[in-house]
Short mmCIF file of N, CA and C in Angstrom, two decimals:
data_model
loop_
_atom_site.label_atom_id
_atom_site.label_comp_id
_atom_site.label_asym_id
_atom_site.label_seq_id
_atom_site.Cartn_x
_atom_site.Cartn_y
_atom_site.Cartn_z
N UNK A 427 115.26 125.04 122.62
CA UNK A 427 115.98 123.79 122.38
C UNK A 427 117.47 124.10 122.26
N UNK A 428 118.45 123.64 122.97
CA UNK A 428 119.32 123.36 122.99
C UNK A 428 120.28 122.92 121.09
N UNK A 429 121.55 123.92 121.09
CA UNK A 429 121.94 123.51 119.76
C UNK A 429 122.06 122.25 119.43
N UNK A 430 121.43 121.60 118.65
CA UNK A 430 122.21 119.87 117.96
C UNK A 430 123.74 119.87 118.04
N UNK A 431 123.99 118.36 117.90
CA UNK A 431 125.73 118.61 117.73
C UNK A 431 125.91 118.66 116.25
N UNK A 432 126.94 118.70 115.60
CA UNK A 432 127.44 119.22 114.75
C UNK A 432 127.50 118.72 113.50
N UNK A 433 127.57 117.04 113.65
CA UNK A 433 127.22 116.53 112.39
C UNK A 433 125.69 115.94 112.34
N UNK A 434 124.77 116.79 113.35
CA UNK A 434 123.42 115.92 113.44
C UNK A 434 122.10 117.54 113.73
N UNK A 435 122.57 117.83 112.38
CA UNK A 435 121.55 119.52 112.15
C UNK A 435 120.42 118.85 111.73
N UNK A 436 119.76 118.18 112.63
CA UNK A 436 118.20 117.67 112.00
C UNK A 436 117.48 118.51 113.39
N UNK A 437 116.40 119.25 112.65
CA UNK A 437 115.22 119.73 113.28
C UNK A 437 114.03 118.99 113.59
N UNK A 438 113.56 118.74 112.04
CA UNK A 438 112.64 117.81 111.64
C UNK A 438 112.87 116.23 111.78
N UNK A 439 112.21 115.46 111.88
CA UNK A 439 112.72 114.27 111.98
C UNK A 439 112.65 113.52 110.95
N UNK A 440 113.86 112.94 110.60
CA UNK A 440 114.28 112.15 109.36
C UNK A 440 113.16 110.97 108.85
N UNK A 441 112.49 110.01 109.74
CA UNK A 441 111.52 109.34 109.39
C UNK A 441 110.36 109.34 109.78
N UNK A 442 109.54 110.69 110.04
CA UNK A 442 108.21 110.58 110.16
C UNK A 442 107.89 112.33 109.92
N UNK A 443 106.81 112.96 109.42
CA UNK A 443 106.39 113.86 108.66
C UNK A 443 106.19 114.98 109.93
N UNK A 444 105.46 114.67 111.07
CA UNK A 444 105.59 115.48 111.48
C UNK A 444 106.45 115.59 113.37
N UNK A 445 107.26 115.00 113.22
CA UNK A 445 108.25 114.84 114.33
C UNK A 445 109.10 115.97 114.89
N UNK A 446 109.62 115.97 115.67
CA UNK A 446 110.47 117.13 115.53
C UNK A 446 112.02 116.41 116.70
N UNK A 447 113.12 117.18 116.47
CA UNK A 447 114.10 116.33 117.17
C UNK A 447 114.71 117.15 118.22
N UNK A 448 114.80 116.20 119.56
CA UNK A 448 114.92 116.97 120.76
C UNK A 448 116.43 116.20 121.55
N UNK A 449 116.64 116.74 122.19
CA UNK A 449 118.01 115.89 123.04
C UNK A 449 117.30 115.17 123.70
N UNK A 450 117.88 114.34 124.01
CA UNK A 450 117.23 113.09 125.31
C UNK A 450 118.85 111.79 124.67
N UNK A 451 118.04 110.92 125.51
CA UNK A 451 118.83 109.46 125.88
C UNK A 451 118.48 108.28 125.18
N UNK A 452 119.30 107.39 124.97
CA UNK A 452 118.39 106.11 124.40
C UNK A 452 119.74 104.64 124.81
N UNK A 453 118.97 104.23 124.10
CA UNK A 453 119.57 102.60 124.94
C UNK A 453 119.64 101.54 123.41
N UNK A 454 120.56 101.17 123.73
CA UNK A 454 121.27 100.02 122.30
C UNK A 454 121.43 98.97 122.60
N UNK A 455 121.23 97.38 122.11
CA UNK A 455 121.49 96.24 122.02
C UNK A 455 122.49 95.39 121.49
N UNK A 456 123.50 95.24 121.79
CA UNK A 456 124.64 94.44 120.72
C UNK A 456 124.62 93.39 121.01
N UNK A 457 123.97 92.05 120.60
CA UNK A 457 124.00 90.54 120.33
C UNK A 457 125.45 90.26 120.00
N UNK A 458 125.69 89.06 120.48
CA UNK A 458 126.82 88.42 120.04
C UNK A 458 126.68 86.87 120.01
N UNK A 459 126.89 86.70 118.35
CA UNK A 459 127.18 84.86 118.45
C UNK A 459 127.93 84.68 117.69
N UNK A 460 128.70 83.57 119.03
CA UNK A 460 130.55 83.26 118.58
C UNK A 460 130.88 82.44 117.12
N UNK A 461 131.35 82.67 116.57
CA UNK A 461 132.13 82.40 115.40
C UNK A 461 133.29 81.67 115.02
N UNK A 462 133.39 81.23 115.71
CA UNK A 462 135.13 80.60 115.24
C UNK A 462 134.65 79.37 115.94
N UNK A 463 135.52 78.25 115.54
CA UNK A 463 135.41 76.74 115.39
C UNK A 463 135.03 76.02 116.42
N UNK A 464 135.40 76.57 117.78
CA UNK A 464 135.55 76.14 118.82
C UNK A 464 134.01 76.16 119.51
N UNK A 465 133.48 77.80 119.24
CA UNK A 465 132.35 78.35 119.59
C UNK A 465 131.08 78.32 118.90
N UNK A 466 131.06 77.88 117.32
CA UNK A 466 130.43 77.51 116.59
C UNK A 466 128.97 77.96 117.24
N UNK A 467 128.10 78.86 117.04
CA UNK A 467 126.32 78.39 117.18
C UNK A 467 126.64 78.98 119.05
N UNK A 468 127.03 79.39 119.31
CA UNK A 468 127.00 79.37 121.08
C UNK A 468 126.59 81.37 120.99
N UNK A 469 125.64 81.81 121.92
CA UNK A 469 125.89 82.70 122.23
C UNK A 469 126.43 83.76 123.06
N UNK A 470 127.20 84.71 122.66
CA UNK A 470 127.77 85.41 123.38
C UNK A 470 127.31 86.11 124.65
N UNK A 471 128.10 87.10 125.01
CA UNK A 471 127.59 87.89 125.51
C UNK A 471 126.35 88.80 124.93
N UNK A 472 125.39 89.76 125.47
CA UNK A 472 124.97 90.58 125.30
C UNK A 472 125.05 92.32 125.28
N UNK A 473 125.33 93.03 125.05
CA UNK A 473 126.06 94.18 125.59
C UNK A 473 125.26 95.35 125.61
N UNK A 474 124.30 96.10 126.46
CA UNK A 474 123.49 96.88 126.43
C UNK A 474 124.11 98.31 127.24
N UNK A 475 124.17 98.99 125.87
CA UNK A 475 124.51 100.62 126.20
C UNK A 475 123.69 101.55 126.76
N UNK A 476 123.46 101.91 127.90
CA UNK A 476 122.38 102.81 128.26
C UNK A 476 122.90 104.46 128.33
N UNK A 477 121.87 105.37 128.89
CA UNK A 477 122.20 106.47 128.60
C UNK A 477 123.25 107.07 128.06
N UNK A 478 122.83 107.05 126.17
CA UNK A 478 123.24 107.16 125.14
C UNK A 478 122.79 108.59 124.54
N UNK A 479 123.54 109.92 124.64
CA UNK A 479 122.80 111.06 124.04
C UNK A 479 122.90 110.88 122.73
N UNK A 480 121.50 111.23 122.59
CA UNK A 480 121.40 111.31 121.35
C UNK A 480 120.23 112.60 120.22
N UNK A 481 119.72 112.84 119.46
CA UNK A 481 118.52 113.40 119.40
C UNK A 481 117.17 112.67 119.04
N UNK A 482 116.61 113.26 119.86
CA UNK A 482 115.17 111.43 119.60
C UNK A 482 113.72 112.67 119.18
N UNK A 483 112.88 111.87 118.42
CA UNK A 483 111.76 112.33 117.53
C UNK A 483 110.70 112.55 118.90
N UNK A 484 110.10 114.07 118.76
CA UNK A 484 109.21 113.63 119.89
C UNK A 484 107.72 112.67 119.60
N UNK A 485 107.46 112.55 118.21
CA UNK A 485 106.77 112.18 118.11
C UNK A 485 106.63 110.65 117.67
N UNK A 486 107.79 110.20 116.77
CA UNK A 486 107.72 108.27 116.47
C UNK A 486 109.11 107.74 117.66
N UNK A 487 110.12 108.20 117.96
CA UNK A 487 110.92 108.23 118.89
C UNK A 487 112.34 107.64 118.17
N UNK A 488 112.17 107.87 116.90
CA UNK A 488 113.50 107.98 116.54
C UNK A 488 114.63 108.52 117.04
N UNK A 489 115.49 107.67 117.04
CA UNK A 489 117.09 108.36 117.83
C UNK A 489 118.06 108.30 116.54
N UNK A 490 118.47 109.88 116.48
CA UNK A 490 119.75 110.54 115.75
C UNK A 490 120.97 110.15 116.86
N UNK A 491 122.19 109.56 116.47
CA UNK A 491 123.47 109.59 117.29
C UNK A 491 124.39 109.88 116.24
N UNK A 492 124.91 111.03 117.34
CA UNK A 492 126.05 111.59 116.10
C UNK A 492 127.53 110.65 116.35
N UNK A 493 128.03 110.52 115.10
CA UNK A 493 129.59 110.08 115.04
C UNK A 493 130.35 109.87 116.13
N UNK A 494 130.63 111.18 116.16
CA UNK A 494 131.42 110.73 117.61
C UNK A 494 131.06 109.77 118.51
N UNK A 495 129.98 109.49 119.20
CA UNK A 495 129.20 109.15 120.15
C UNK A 495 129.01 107.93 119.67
N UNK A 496 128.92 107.36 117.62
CA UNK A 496 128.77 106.05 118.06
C UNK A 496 130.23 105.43 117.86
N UNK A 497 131.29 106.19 117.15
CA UNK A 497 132.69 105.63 117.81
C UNK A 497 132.63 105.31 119.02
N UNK A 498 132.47 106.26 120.11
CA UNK A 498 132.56 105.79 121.43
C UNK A 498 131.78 104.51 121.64
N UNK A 499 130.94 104.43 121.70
CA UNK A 499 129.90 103.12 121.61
C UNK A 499 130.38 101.67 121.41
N UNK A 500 130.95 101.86 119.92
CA UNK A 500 131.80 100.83 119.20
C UNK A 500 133.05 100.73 120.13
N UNK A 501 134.13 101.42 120.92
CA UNK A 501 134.95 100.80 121.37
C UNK A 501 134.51 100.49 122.58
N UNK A 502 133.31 101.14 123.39
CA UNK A 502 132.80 100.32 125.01
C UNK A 502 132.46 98.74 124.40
N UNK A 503 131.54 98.77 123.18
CA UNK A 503 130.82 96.93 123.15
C UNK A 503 132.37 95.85 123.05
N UNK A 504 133.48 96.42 121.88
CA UNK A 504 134.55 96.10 121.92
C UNK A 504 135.34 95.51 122.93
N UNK A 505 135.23 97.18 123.96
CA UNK A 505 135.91 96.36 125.07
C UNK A 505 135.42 95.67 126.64
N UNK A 506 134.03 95.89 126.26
CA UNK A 506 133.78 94.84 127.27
C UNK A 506 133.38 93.58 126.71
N UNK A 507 133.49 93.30 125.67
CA UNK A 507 133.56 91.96 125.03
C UNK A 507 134.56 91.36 125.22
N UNK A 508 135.79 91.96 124.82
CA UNK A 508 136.98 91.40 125.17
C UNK A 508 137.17 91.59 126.33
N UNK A 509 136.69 91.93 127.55
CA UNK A 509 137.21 91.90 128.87
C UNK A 509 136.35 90.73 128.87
N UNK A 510 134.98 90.26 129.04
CA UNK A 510 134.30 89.23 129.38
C UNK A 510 135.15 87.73 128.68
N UNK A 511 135.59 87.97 127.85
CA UNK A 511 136.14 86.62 127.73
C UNK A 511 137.41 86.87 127.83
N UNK A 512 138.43 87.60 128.08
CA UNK A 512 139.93 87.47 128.53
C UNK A 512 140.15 87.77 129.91
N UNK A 513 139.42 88.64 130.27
CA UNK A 513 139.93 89.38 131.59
C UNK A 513 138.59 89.94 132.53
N UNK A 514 137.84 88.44 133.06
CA UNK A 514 136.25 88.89 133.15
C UNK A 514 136.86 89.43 134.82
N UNK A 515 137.91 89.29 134.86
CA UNK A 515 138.25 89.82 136.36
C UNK A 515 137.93 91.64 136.62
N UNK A 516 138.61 91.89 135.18
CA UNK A 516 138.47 93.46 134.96
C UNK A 516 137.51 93.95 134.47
N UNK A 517 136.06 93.24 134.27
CA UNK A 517 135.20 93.80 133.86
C UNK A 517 134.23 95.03 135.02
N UNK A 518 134.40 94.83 136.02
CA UNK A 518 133.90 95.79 136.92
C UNK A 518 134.46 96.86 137.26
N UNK A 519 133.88 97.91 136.85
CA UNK A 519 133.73 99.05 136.58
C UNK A 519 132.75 99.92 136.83
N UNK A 520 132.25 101.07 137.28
CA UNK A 520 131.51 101.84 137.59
C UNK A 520 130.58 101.73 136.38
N UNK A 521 129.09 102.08 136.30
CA UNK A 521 128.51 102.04 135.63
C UNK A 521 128.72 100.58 134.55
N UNK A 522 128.83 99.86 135.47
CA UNK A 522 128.74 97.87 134.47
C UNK A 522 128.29 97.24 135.09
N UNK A 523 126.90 96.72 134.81
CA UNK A 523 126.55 95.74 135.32
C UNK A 523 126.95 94.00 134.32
N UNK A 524 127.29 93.16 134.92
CA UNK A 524 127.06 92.02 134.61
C UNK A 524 125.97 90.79 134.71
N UNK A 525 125.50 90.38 134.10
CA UNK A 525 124.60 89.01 134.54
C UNK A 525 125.62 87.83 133.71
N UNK A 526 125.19 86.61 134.47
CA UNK A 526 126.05 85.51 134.20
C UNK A 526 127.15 85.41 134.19
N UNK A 527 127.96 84.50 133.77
CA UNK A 527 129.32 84.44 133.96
C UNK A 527 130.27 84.48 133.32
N UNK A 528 131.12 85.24 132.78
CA UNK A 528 132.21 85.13 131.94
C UNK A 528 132.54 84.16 131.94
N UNK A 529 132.83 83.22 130.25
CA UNK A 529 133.44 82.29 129.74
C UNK A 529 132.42 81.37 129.41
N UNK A 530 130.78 81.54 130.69
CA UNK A 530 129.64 80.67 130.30
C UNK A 530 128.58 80.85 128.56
N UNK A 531 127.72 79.84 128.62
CA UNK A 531 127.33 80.71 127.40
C UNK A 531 126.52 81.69 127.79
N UNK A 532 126.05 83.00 126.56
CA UNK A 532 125.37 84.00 126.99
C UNK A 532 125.35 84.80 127.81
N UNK A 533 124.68 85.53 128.92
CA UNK A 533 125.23 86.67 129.89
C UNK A 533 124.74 88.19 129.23
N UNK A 534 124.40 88.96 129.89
CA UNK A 534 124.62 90.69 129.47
C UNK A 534 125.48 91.76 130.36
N UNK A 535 125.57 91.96 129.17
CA UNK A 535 126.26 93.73 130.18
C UNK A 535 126.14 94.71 129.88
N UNK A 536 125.70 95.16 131.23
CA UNK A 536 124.92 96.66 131.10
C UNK A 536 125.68 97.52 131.24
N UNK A 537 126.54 98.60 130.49
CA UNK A 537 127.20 99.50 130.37
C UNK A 537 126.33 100.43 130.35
N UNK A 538 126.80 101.64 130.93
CA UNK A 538 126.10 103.23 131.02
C UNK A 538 127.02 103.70 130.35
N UNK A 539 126.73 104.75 129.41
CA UNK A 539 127.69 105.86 128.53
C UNK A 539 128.01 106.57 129.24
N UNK A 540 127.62 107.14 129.76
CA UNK A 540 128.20 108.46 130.58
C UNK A 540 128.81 108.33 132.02
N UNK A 541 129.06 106.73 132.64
CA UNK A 541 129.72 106.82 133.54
C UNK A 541 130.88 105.51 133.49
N UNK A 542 131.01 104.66 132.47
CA UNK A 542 132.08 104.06 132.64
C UNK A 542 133.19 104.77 131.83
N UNK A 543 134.23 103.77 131.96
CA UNK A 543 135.71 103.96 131.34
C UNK A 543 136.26 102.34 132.20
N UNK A 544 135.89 101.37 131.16
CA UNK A 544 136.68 100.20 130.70
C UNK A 544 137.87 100.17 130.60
N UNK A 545 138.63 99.50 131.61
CA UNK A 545 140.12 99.40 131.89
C UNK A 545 141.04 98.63 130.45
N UNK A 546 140.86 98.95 129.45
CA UNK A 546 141.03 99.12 128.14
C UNK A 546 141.62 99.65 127.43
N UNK A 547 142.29 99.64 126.48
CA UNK A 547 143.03 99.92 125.38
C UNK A 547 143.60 98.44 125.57
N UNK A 548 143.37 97.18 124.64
CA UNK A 548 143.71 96.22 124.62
C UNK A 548 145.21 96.04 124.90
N UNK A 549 145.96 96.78 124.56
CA UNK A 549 147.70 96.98 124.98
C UNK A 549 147.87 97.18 126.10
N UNK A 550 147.11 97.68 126.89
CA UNK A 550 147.56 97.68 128.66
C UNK A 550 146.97 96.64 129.45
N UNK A 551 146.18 95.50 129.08
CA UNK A 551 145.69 94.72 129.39
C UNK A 551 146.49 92.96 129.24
N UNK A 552 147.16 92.44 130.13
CA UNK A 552 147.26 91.30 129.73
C UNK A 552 148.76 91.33 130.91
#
């Protein structure tokens, strides 16, 4: 087995007795429902992170993600949230899929970890 990363020294697996923790991939869900006055009750986008390293249980399939990795995470849902409703022009990108339509209600987007880079940093955008 391959070393763990650095803040994620689990062998054993954290919630089940006899698990053990291996590298592999996993996949995340971020819901969104809009909030502010205008949007009240409407849902957002959807934002689904795929091939996500992480360490997963071989036996209940728990996924360990270390720090780093879910910073990264947190600024992809970020910024393709804010691209879908400011700049749904710039949302295409290698590894992004879209369904529905920016600005409509609801929609997902399928982001891959390991192959986009979101034309992002909100300051170069606009």
């Amino acid at each position: 087995m391959a070393e763990p990363a650095a803040d994620t020294q689990t062998v054993e697996c954290p919630s089940c007795p006899s698990g053990r923790m291996e590298e592999g991939t996993t996949t995340l869900t971020f819901p969104e429902t809009l909030a502010d006055e205008e949007s009240r009750g409407r849902q957002g986008p959807i934002v689904v992170v795929t091939a996500i390293p992480a360490e997963l249980c071989d036996t209940c399939g728990e996924a360990v993600i270390d720090s780093e990795t879910v910073d990264h995470i947190n600024e992809l849902v970020k910024d393709a949230r804010y691209l879908w409703h400011r700049f749904p022009d710039r949302l295409q990108a290698e590894g992004v899929t879209v369904g529905g339509e920016p600005g409509e209600e609801g929609g997902v987007i399928r982001v891959d970890y390991d192959r986009t880079e979101l034309p992002v940093g909100r300051a170069n955008v606009g």
